[in-house]
XYZ file of C-alpha atoms in Angstrom:
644
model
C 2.629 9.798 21.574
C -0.325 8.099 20.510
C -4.078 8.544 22.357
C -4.398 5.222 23.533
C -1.017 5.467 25.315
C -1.646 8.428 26.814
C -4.840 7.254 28.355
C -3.509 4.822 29.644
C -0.080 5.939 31.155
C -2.730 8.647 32.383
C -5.104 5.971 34.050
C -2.364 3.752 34.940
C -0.889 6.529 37.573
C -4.084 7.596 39.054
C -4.610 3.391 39.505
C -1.042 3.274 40.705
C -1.545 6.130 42.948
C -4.950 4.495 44.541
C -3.188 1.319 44.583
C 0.021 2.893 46.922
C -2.277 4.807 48.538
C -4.794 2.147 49.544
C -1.549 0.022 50.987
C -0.067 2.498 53.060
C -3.711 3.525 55.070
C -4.667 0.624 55.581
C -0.768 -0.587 57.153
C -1.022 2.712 58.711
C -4.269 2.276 60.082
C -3.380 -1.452 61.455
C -0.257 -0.174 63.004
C -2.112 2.297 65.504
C -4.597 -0.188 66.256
C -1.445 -2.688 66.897
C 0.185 -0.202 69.100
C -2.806 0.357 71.112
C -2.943 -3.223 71.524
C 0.189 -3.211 72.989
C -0.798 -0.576 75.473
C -3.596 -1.993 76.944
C -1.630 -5.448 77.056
C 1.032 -3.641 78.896
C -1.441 -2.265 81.330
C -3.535 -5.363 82.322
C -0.402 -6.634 83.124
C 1.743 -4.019 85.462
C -2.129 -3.377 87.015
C -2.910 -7.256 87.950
C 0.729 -8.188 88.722
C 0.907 -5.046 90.837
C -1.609 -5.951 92.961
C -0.892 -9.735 93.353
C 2.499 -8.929 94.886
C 1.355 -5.906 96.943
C 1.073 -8.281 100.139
C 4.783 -9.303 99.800
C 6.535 -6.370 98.794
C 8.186 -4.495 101.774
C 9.729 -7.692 103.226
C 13.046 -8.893 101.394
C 12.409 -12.793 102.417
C 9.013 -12.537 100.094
C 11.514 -11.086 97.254
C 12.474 -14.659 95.533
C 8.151 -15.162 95.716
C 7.816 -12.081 93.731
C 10.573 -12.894 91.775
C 8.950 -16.220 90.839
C 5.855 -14.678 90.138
C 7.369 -12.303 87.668
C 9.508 -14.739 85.773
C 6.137 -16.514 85.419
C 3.990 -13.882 83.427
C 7.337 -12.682 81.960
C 7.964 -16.184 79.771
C 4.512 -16.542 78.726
C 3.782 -13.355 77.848
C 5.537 -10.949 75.007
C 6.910 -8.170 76.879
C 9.972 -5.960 76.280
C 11.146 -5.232 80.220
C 9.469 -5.597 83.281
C 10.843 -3.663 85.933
C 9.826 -3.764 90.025
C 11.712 -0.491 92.135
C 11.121 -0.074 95.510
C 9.414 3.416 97.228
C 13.325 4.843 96.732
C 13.547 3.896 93.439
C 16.264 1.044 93.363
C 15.755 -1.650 90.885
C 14.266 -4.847 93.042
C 13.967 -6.838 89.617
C 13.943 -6.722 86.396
C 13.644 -9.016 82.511
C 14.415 -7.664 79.200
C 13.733 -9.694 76.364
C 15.798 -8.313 72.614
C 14.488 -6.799 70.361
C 15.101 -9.075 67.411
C 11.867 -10.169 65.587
C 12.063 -13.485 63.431
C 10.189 -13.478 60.515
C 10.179 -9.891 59.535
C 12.153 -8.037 57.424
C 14.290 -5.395 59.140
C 13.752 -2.937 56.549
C 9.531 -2.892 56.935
C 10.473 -2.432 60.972
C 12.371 0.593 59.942
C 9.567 2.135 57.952
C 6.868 1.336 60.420
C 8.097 1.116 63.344
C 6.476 0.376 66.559
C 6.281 1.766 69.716
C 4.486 0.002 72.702
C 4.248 2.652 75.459
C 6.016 2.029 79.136
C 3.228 1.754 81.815
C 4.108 2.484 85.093
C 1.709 1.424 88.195
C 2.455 1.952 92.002
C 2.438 -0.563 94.451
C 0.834 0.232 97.954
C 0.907 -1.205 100.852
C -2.375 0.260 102.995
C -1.563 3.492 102.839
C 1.879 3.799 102.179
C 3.847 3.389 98.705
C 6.050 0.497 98.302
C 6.968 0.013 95.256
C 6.580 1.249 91.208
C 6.529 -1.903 88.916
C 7.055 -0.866 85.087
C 5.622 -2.879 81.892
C 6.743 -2.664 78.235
C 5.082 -4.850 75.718
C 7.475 -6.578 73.104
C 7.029 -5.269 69.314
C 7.708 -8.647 67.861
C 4.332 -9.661 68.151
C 2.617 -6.529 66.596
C 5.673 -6.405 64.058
C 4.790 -10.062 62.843
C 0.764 -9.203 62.810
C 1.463 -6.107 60.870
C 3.711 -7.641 58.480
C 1.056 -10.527 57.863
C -1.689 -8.373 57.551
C 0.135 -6.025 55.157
C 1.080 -9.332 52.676
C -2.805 -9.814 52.887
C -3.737 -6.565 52.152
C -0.861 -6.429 49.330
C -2.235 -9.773 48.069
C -5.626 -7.895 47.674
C -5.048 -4.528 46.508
C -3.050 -5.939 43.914
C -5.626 -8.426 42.679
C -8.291 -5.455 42.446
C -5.734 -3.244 40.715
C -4.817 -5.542 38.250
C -8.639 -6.444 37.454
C -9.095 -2.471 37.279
C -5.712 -2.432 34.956
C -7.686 -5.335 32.987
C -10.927 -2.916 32.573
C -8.779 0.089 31.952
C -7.408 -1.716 28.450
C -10.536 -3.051 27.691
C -11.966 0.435 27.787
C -9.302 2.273 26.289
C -9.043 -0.546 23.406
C -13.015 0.418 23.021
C -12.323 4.172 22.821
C -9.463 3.970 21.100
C -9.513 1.141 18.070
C -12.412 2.934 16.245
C -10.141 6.400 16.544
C -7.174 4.326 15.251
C -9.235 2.982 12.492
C -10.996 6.303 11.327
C -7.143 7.780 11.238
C -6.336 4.936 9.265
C -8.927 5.423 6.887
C -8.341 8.919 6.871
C -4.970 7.960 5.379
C -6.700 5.336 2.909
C -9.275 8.399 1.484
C -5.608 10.408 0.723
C -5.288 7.857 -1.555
C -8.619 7.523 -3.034
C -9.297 4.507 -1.322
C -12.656 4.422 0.227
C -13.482 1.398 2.169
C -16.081 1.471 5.259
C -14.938 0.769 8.592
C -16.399 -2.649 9.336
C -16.436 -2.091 13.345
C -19.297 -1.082 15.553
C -18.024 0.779 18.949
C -20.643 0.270 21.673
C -20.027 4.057 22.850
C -22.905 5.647 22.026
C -20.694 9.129 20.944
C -18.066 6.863 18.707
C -20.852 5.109 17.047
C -22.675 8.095 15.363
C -18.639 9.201 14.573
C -18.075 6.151 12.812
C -21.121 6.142 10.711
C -20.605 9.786 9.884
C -17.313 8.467 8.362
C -18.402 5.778 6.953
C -21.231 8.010 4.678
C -18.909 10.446 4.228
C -16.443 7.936 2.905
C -18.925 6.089 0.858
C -20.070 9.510 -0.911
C -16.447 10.197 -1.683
C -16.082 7.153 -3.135
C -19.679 7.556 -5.354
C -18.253 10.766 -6.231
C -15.161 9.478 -7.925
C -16.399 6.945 -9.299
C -19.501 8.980 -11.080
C -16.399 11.360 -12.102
C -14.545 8.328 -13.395
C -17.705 6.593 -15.390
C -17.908 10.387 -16.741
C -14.869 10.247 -18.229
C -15.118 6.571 -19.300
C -18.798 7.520 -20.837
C -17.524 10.302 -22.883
C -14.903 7.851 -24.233
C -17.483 5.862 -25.136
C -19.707 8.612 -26.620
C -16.926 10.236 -28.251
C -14.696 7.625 -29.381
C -16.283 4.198 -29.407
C -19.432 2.529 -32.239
C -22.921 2.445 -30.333
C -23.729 -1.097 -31.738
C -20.386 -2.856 -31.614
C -18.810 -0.750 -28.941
C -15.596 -1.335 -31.122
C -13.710 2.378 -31.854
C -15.455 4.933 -34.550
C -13.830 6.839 -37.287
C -12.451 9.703 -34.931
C -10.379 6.836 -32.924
C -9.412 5.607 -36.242
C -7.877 8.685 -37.662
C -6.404 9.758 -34.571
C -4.318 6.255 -33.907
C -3.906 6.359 -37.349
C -2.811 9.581 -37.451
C -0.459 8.920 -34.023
C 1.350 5.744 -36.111
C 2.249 7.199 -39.382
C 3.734 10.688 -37.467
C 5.187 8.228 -34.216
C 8.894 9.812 -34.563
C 10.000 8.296 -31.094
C 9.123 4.918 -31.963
C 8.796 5.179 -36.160
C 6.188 2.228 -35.934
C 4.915 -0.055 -38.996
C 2.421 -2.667 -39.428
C -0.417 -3.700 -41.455
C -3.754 -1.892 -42.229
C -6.982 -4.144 -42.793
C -10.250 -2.840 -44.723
C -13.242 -5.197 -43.977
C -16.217 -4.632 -45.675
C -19.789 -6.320 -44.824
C -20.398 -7.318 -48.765
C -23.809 -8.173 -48.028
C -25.368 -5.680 -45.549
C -27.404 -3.499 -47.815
C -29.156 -6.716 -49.304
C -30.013 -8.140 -45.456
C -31.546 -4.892 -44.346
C -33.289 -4.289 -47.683
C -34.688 -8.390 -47.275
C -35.059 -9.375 -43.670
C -34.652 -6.223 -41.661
C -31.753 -3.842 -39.715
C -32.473 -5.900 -37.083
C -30.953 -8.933 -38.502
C -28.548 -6.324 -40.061
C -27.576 -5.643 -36.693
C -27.060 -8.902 -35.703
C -25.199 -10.053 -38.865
C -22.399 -6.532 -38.037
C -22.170 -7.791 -34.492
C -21.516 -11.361 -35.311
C -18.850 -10.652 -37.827
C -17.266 -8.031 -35.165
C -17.284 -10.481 -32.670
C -15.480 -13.091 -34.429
C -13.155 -10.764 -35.414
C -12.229 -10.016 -31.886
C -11.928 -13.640 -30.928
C -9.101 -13.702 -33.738
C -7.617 -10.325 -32.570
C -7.534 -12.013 -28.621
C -4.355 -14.794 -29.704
C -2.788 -12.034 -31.067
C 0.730 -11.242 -29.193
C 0.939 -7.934 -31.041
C -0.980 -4.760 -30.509
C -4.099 -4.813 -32.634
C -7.170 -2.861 -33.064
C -10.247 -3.024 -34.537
C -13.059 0.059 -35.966
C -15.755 0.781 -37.609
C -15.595 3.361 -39.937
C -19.375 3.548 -41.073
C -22.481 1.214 -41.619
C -20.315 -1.582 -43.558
C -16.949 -0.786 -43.551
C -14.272 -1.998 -40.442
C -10.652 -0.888 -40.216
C -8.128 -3.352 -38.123
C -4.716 -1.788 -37.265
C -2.343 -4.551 -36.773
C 0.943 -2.495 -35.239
C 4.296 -4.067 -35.183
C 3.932 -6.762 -38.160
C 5.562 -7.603 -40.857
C 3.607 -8.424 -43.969
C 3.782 -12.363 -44.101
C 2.136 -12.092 -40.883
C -0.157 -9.725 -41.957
C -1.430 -12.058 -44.724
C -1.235 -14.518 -42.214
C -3.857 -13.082 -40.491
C -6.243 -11.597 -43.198
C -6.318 -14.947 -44.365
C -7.316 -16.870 -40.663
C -9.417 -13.605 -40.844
C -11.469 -14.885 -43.856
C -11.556 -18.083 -42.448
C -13.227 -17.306 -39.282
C -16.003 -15.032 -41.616
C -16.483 -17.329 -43.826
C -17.588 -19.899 -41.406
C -20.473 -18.248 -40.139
C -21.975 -17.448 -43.624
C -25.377 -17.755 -43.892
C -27.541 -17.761 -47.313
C -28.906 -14.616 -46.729
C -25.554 -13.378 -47.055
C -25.931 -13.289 -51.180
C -22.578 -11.368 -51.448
C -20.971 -13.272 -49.143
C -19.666 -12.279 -45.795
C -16.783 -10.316 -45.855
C -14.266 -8.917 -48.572
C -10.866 -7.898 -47.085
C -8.272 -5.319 -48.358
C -4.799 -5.432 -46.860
C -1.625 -3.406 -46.917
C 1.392 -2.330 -45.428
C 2.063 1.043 -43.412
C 5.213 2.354 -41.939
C 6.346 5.528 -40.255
C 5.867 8.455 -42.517
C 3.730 7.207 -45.025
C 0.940 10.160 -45.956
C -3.021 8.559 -44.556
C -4.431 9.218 -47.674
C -2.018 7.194 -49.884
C -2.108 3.930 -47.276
C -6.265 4.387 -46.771
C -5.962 4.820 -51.210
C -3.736 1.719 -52.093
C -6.140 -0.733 -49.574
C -9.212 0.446 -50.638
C -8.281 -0.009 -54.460
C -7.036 -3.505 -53.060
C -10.697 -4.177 -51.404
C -12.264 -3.186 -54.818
C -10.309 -5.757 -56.384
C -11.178 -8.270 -53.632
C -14.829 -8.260 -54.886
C -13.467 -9.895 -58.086
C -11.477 -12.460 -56.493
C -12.042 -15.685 -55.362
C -10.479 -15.875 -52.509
C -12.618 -12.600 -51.514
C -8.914 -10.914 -49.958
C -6.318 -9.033 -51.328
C -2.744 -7.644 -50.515
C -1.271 -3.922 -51.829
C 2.524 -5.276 -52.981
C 5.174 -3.713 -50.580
C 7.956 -2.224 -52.644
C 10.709 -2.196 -49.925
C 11.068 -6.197 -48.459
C 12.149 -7.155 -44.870
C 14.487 -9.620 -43.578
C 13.875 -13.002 -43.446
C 13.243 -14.564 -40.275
C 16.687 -16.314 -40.786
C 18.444 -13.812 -41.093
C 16.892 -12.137 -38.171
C 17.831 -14.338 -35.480
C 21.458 -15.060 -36.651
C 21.660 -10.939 -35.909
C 19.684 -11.395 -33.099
C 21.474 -13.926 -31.612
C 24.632 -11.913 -32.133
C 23.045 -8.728 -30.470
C 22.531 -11.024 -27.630
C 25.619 -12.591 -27.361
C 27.872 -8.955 -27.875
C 25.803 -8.188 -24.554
C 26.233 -4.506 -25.346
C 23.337 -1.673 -26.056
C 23.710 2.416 -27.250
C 21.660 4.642 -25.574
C 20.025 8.030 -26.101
C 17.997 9.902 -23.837
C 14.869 12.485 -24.294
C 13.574 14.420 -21.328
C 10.546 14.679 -19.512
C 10.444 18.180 -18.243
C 8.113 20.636 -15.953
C 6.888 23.411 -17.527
C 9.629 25.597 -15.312
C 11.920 23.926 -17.370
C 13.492 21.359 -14.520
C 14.404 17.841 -16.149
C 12.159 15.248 -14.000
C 13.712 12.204 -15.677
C 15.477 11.119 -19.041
C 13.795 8.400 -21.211
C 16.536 5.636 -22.136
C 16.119 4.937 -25.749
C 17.801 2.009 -26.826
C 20.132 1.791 -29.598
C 22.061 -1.634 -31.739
C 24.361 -1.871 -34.324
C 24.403 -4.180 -37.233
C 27.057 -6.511 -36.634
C 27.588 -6.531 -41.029
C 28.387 -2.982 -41.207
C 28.429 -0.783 -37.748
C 25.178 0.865 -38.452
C 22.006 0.596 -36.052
C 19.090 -1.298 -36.828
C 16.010 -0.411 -37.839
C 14.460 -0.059 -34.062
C 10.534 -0.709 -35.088
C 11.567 -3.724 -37.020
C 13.865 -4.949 -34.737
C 11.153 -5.197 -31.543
C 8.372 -6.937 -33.743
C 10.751 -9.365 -34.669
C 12.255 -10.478 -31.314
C 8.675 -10.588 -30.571
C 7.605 -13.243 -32.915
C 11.017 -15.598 -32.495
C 10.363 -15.163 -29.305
C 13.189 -13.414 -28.076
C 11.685 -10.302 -26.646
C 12.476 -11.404 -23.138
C 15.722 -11.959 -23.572
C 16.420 -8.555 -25.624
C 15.009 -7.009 -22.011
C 17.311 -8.755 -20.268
C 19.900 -7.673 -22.365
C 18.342 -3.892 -22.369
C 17.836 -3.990 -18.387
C 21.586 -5.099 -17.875
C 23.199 -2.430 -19.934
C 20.965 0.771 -18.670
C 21.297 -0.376 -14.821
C 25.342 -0.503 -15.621
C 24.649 2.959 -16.731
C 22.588 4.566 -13.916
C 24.760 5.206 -11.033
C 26.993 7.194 -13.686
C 24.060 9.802 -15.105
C 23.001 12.548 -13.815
C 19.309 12.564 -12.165
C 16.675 10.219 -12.998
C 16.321 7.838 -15.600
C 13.408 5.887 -17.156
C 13.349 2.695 -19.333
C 10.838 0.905 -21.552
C 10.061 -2.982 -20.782
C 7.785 -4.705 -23.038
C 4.718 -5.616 -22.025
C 5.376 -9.884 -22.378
C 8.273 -9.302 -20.539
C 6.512 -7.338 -17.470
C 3.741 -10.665 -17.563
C 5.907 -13.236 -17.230
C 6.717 -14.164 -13.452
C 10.398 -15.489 -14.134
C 11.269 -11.998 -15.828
C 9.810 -10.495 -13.004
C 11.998 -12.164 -10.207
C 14.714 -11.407 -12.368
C 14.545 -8.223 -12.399
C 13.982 -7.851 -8.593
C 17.281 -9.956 -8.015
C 18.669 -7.303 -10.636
C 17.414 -4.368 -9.212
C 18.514 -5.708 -5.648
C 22.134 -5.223 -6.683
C 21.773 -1.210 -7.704
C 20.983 -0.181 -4.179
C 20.020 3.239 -3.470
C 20.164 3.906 -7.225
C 17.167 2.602 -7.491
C 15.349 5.476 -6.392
C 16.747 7.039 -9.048
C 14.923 4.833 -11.620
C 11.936 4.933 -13.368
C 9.981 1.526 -14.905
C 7.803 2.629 -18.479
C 5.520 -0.219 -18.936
C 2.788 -0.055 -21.804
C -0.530 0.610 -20.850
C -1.915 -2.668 -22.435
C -0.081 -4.992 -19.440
C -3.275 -3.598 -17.217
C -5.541 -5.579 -19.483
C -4.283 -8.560 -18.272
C -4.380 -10.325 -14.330
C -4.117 -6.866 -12.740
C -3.909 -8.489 -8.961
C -1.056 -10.366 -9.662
C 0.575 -7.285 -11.459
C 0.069 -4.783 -8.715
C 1.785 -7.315 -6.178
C 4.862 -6.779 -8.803
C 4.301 -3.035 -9.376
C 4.319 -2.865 -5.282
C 7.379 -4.678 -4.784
C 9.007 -2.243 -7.273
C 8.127 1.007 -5.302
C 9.131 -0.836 -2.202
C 12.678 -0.822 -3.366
C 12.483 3.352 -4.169
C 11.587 2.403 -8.343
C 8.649 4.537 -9.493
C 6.792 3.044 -12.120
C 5.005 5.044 -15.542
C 2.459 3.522 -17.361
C 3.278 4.833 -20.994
C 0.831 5.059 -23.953
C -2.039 5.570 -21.520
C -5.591 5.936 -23.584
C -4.303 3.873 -26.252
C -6.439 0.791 -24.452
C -8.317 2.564 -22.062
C -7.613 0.563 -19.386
C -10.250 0.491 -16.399
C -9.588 3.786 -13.852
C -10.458 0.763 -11.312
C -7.107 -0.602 -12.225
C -5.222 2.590 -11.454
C -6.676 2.736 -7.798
C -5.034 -0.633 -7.330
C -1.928 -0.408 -8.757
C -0.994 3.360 -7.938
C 1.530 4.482 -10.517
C 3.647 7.327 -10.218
C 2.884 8.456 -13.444
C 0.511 8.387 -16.212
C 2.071 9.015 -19.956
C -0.754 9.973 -21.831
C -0.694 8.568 -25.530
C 0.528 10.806 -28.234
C -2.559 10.690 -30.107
C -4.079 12.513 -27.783
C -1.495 15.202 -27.632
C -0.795 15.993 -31.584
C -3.181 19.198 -32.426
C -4.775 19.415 -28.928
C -5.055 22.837 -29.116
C -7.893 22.819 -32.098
C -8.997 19.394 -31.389
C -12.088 19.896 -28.433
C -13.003 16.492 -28.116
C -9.311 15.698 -26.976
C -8.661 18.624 -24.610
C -12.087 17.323 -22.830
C -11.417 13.936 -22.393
C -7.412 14.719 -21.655
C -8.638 16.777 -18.920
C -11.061 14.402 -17.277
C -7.835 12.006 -17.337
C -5.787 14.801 -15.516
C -8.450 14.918 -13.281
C -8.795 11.624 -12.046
C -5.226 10.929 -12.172
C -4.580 13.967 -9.792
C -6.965 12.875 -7.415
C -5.404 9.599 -7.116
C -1.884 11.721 -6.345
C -0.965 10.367 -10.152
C 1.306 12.913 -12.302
C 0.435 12.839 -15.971
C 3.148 13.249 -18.612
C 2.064 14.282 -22.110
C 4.207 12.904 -24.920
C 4.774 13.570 -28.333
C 4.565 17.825 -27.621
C 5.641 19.412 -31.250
C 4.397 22.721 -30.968
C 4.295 26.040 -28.643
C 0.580 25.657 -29.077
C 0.183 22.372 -27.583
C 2.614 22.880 -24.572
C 0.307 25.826 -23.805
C -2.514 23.778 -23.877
C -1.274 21.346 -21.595
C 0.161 23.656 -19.302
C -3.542 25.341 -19.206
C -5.441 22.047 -18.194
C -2.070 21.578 -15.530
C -0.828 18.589 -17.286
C 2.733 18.213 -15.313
C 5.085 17.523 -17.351
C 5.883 17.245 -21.329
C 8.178 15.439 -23.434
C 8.942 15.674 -27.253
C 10.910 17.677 -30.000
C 9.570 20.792 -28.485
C 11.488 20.302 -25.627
C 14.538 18.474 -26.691
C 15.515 15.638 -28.462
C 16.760 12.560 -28.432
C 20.663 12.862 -28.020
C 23.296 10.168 -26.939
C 23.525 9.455 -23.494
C 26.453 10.608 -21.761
C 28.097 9.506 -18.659
C-alpha cells in the first residue's frame, strides 16, 4: 500500500475516532443535564402544588377543587403522571400522559434514553399527614431538546472534521508528492535518465532531501555524459581528420576492409579517389592557411553532394591531398553519375590560385571479395590518367555488367506480384551457447530460371526504382506468416527508407496488430543510419513497437556513429555493433578500446550489445573478455534454411 494512503487511512481513523467521540460526550453530557432538568421540574411542581391543596385535602367535598387544580398544571405543563393518595395510600387522583414523542426517532430514544425521576412530597395538614402527591416529568420534552441539540452538534463536528479531513490531504499531498516524485525519479536514473525534480516542498526536512537528489542526480548525469563524450572523443581522436573532421585512413581501411570481406550481406559499390591537384602550389604561394581553407571548402561541398544521396556514402581523407568516398550499394552508371555532379560542384568554386585545377577524380567499381590492394591499384592508375584528361575524371572499366534498369523492374515487379520470399536464418547466441534469436535472411528466385538473385544487387536496385518499400512489405508479410511456426525468437532487417516513412510505419503497426502475442517473440533490425534523421518522431515509432512486446536492434552500430544522446531517447533492446569493428579485434587495440567504451555505455543504459561478423576463436574470446553479450557469425553457425 502506498505511503500517502497509509497516512491517511491512519489520520483518517484517529479524525474519525475524535469525530465519534466528540458526538457521543457531548449528547451524553446534554442528556444528564436534560434529566436533571426534569428533576427539578418535577419537584417545583409536586412541592408548590402540594402545598396549595394542603387546606382542602381531608374533606371529600374540596376533592373536585383539587381535582381542578391538578388538571390545570397537568395540561400546561409536560409531565408523565401525577398522582394524589391519601394518608392510607388509596389513589385520590391521578393523569398519565403516553409516552409517544413526535418528532424523534424511536431508535435515538432507545440509545439514549431518558429517565425523569418520580418525586414524591407529603401533604400535611398541621400536624398530621394527609396525603402523598407524586410527580413525573414527561421525556418528550428533553427527548426533542436532546435530539435538536445533537443535529446541532452533528452539524458542527462534522463541519470541523471535514475542514481537518481538508488539512489532513493538504498535508499528506505536501509530505507525500515530493516522496512520490523522488521514487519516480529513482525509477527514471535506472534508466539513465537524469532529470531534476522541478518541485520545492516547504518542509524544511523534504527540502534538503530533494536537493540532495537533485545533485546527486545531476552528477550522475555529468558522469555519463563525460563517459559518453569520452568515448565519442576517442572516436574522434582515433578515427576521424583534425581539420575536416571527415574519417582518416584507419576508418578507411577498416570499412573498407568490412565491405570487400561482408559475407552476410556480399555488398558492392563504387570507390572514389579525389585528389586536391593544386594543394602543394597554394601552400608553397599563399600559405597552409589558405591551404586549409581551400581542403575544407572542397570537403564541404563534397558533403553537400553526399547529403541527396539515398544510398549509404562516406567520405575520408587519406593524407594531406588525397580523399576516398565509399559509395555502398551502387551500380556503376550511378557511380559515374555522381563523380561527374562531383566535378561539377568542384569545379565551381575554382579559384586562380588553383593552377592545377581543383580536383582530379579516379573512380571504380568494388564488390564482395575483391582483394583492397587490386580495387585501391586499378583507381589510382585511373586518377593518374585523370591528370591527362580533360574532363579531369576517370572510370576503371567493369568487366562483369549489371542489369539494366528494365530489366530490373519487370523481375521486380514479378517478385512482387508472386508475393512469396525464402528464408534462412543465422543465430545470435550467448556465449553459454543458448540461441537468443535467429536473424531472417531473405531469399528470391529468378523467375527465368529458379535460381536466387543476387541479394546485394537486388536491394540497391529496388532502392533506386523506388521500390524498396514495397519489397518490405512484401518481406514483412512473408516472415510474420512464418513466426508463430519457428521455434524461439526471430529478428528481421527493414531498410532504413522504409522505417522513415510514416505510411510504412502505420502499416506495419496494423500488421503487427494481427500476430498477437507473437509479437513478443519478434525482433525489429533497423540500420543504425535511421538515427541520423528526426530522432523524436522515430522514438514515438520505436515506443509504440515495444508497447506491443517487439524489441527493436539497431544493426551496424558505429558505422555512423550516431549521437549516444539518441540512444537515451529511443532505448533499444539491442545494439549490433558493426562488423568492422569486430574482424581482428583481438590484435587491433584501437578497436577493443573504443568497442569497450560502447559496451560500456550501452550497459549502463540496460542496452545488450551483439557483435557481428565473429570468424575466429580469437575474437569470440575477446568479446567475451570485454562482456560483449552475445555473438553472431560463421563461428557460431551459419546461415541455413529456415525451417518450420
Amino acid at each position: 500500500m502506498p505511503l500517502s494512503r497509509q497516512l491517511i487511512l491512519s489520520l483518517f481513523s484517529v479524525l474519525l475516532a475524535v469525530f465519534i467521540g466528540t458526538l457521543m460526550l457531548n449528547v451524553s453530557n446534554t442528556r444528564d443535564s436534560i434529566e436533571q432538568q426534569l428533576a427539578s421540574h418535577a419537584q417545583d411542581t409536586a412541592t408548590s402544588f402540594g402545598l396549595s391543596i394542603s387546606p382542602y385535602l381531608g374533606d371529600e367535598n374540596d376533592l373536585p377543587l383539587i381535582e381542578t387544580m391538578m388538571n390545570a398544571i397537568f395540561d400546561r405543563g409536560y409531565y408523565r403522571s401525577i398522582v394524589l393518595k391519601d394518608d392510607k395510600d388509596h389513589i385520590l387522583l391521578e393523569k398519565q400522559n403516553p409516552d409517544s414523542v413526535d418528532g424523534v426517532p424511536t431508535w435515538f430514544m432507545h440509545w439514549f434514553a431518558l429517565n425523569p425521576p418520580v418525586v414524591n412530597s407529603e401533604i400535611s395538614h398541621g400536624w398530621s399527614l394527609v396525603g402523598v402527591l407524586t410527580v413525573q416529568s414527561h421525556p418528550g420534552l428533553g427527548y426533542q431538546q436532546l435530539w435538536s441539540n445533537t443535529l446541532d452538534s452533528f452539524t458542527l463536528i462534522s463541519l470541523i472534521f471535514a475542514l481537518a479531513l481538508g488539512l489532513l490531504l493538504v498535508l499528506v499531498r505536501l509530505i507525500t508528492v515530493p516522496l512520490s516524485a523522488v521514487v519516480q525519479q529513482v525509477e527514471a536514473i535506472s534508466e539513465q535518465k537524469f532529470e531534476q525534480l522541478q518541485i520545492n516542498p516547504r518542509t524544511l526536512e523534504l527540502k534538503i532531501f530533494v536537493k540532495s537528489f537533485n545533485q546527486m542526480s545531476q552528477r550522475l548525469n555529468d558522469l555519463f555524459a563525460r563517459l559518453s563524450s569520452q568515448a565519442e572523443r576517442y572516436r574522434q581522436f582515433a578515427y576521424s581528420d583534425n581539420l575536416t573532421k571527415v574519417g582518416n585512413r584507419r576508418a578507411f581501411d577498416l570499412d573498407f576492409d568490412g565491405l570487400l570481406s561482408d559475407a552476410e550481406q556480399r555488398p558492392h559499390g563504387f570507390l572514389l579517389l579525389i585528389r586536391l591537384s593544386s594543394l602543394s602550389q597554394v601552400n608553397s604561394n599563399i600559405g597552409f592557411v589558405a591551404g586549409d581553407d581551400y581542403i575544407k571548402g572542397v570537403c564541404e561541398n563534397i558533403q553537400q553532394l553526399l547529403a541527396t544521396q539515398s544510398t549509404p556514402c562516406t567520405l575520408y581523407r587519406l593524407n594531406g591531398a588525397d580523399f576516398a568516398l565509399l559509395l555502398e550499394d551502387v551500380e556503376e552508371a550511378q557511380g559515374i553519375i555522381v563523380t561527374q555532379s562531383l566535378m561539377d560542384k568542384c569545379n565551381a568554386i575554382e579559384k586562380s590560385e588553383y593552377e592545377s585545377g581543383t580536383v582530379h577524380i579516379g573512380a571504380g567499381g568494388f564488390t564482395y571479395g575483391d582483394n583492397k590492394g587490386n580495387v585501391l591499384e586499378k583507381v589510382d592508375s585511373a586518377l593518374t590518367k585523370a591528370v591527362t584528361e580533360e574532363q579531369r575524371w576517370q572510370v576503371v572499366s567493369r568487366l562483369s555488367m549489371l542489369q539494366s534498369h528494365d530489366i530490373w523492374r519487370e523481375q521486380i515487379k514479378l517478385l512482387l506480384k508472386s508475393g512469396h520470399a525464402d528464408f534462412v536464418a543465422q543465430p545470435i547466441e550467448s556465449f553459454s551457447g543458448q540461441v537468443e534469436y535467429q536473424e531472417l535472411f531473405a531469399r528470391f528466385r529468378d523467375p527465368n530460371n529458379d535460381q536466387y538473385l543476387p541479394m546485394a544487387e537486388l536491394i540497391p536496385v529496388t532502392i533506386r526504382l523506388d521500390f524498396a518499400q514495397k519489397l518490405d512489405e512484401l518481406l514483412v508479410l512473408c516472415a510474420l506468416a512464418k513466426i508463430p511456426y519457428v521455434t524461439g525468437n526471430v529478428g528481421l532487417n527493414l531498410s532504413r527508407l522504409s522505417v522513415l516513412q510514416p505510411a510504412f510505419q502505420d502499416w506495419l503497426m496494423e500488421q503487427l496488430s494481427l500476430l498477437g502475442e507473437s509479437c513478443q517473440r519478434l525482433i525489429i533490425e533497423i540500420p543504425e543510419r535511421a538515427l541520423l534523421g528526426d530522432i523524436e518522431s522515430f522514438s514515438v515509432f520505436v515506443g509504440k513497437l515495444k508497447a506491443i512486446g517487439v524489441r527493436v536492434t539497431i544493426e551496424r552500430f558505429g558505422a555512423q556513429f550516431a549521437a549516444f544522446s539518441q540512444l537515451r531517447k529511443m532505448r533499444p533492446d539491442y545494439l549490433k555493433l558493426d562488423g568492422r569493428y569486430i574482424k581482428n579485434i583481438d590484435s587491433e587495440e584501437d578497436n577493443q578500446l573504443f568497442v569497450h567504451s560502447l559496451v560500456n555505455i550501452a550497459h549502463g543504459l540496460g542496452i545488450k550489445i551483439i557483435a557481428e561478423r565473429v570468424e575466429t576463436e580469437q575474437e569470440a574470446q575477446t568479446l567475451k573478455d570485454m562482456h560483449v553479450d552475445f555473438v553472431q557469425g560463421y563461428f557460431v553457425g551459419n546461415p541455413v534454411a529456415l525451417k518450420c
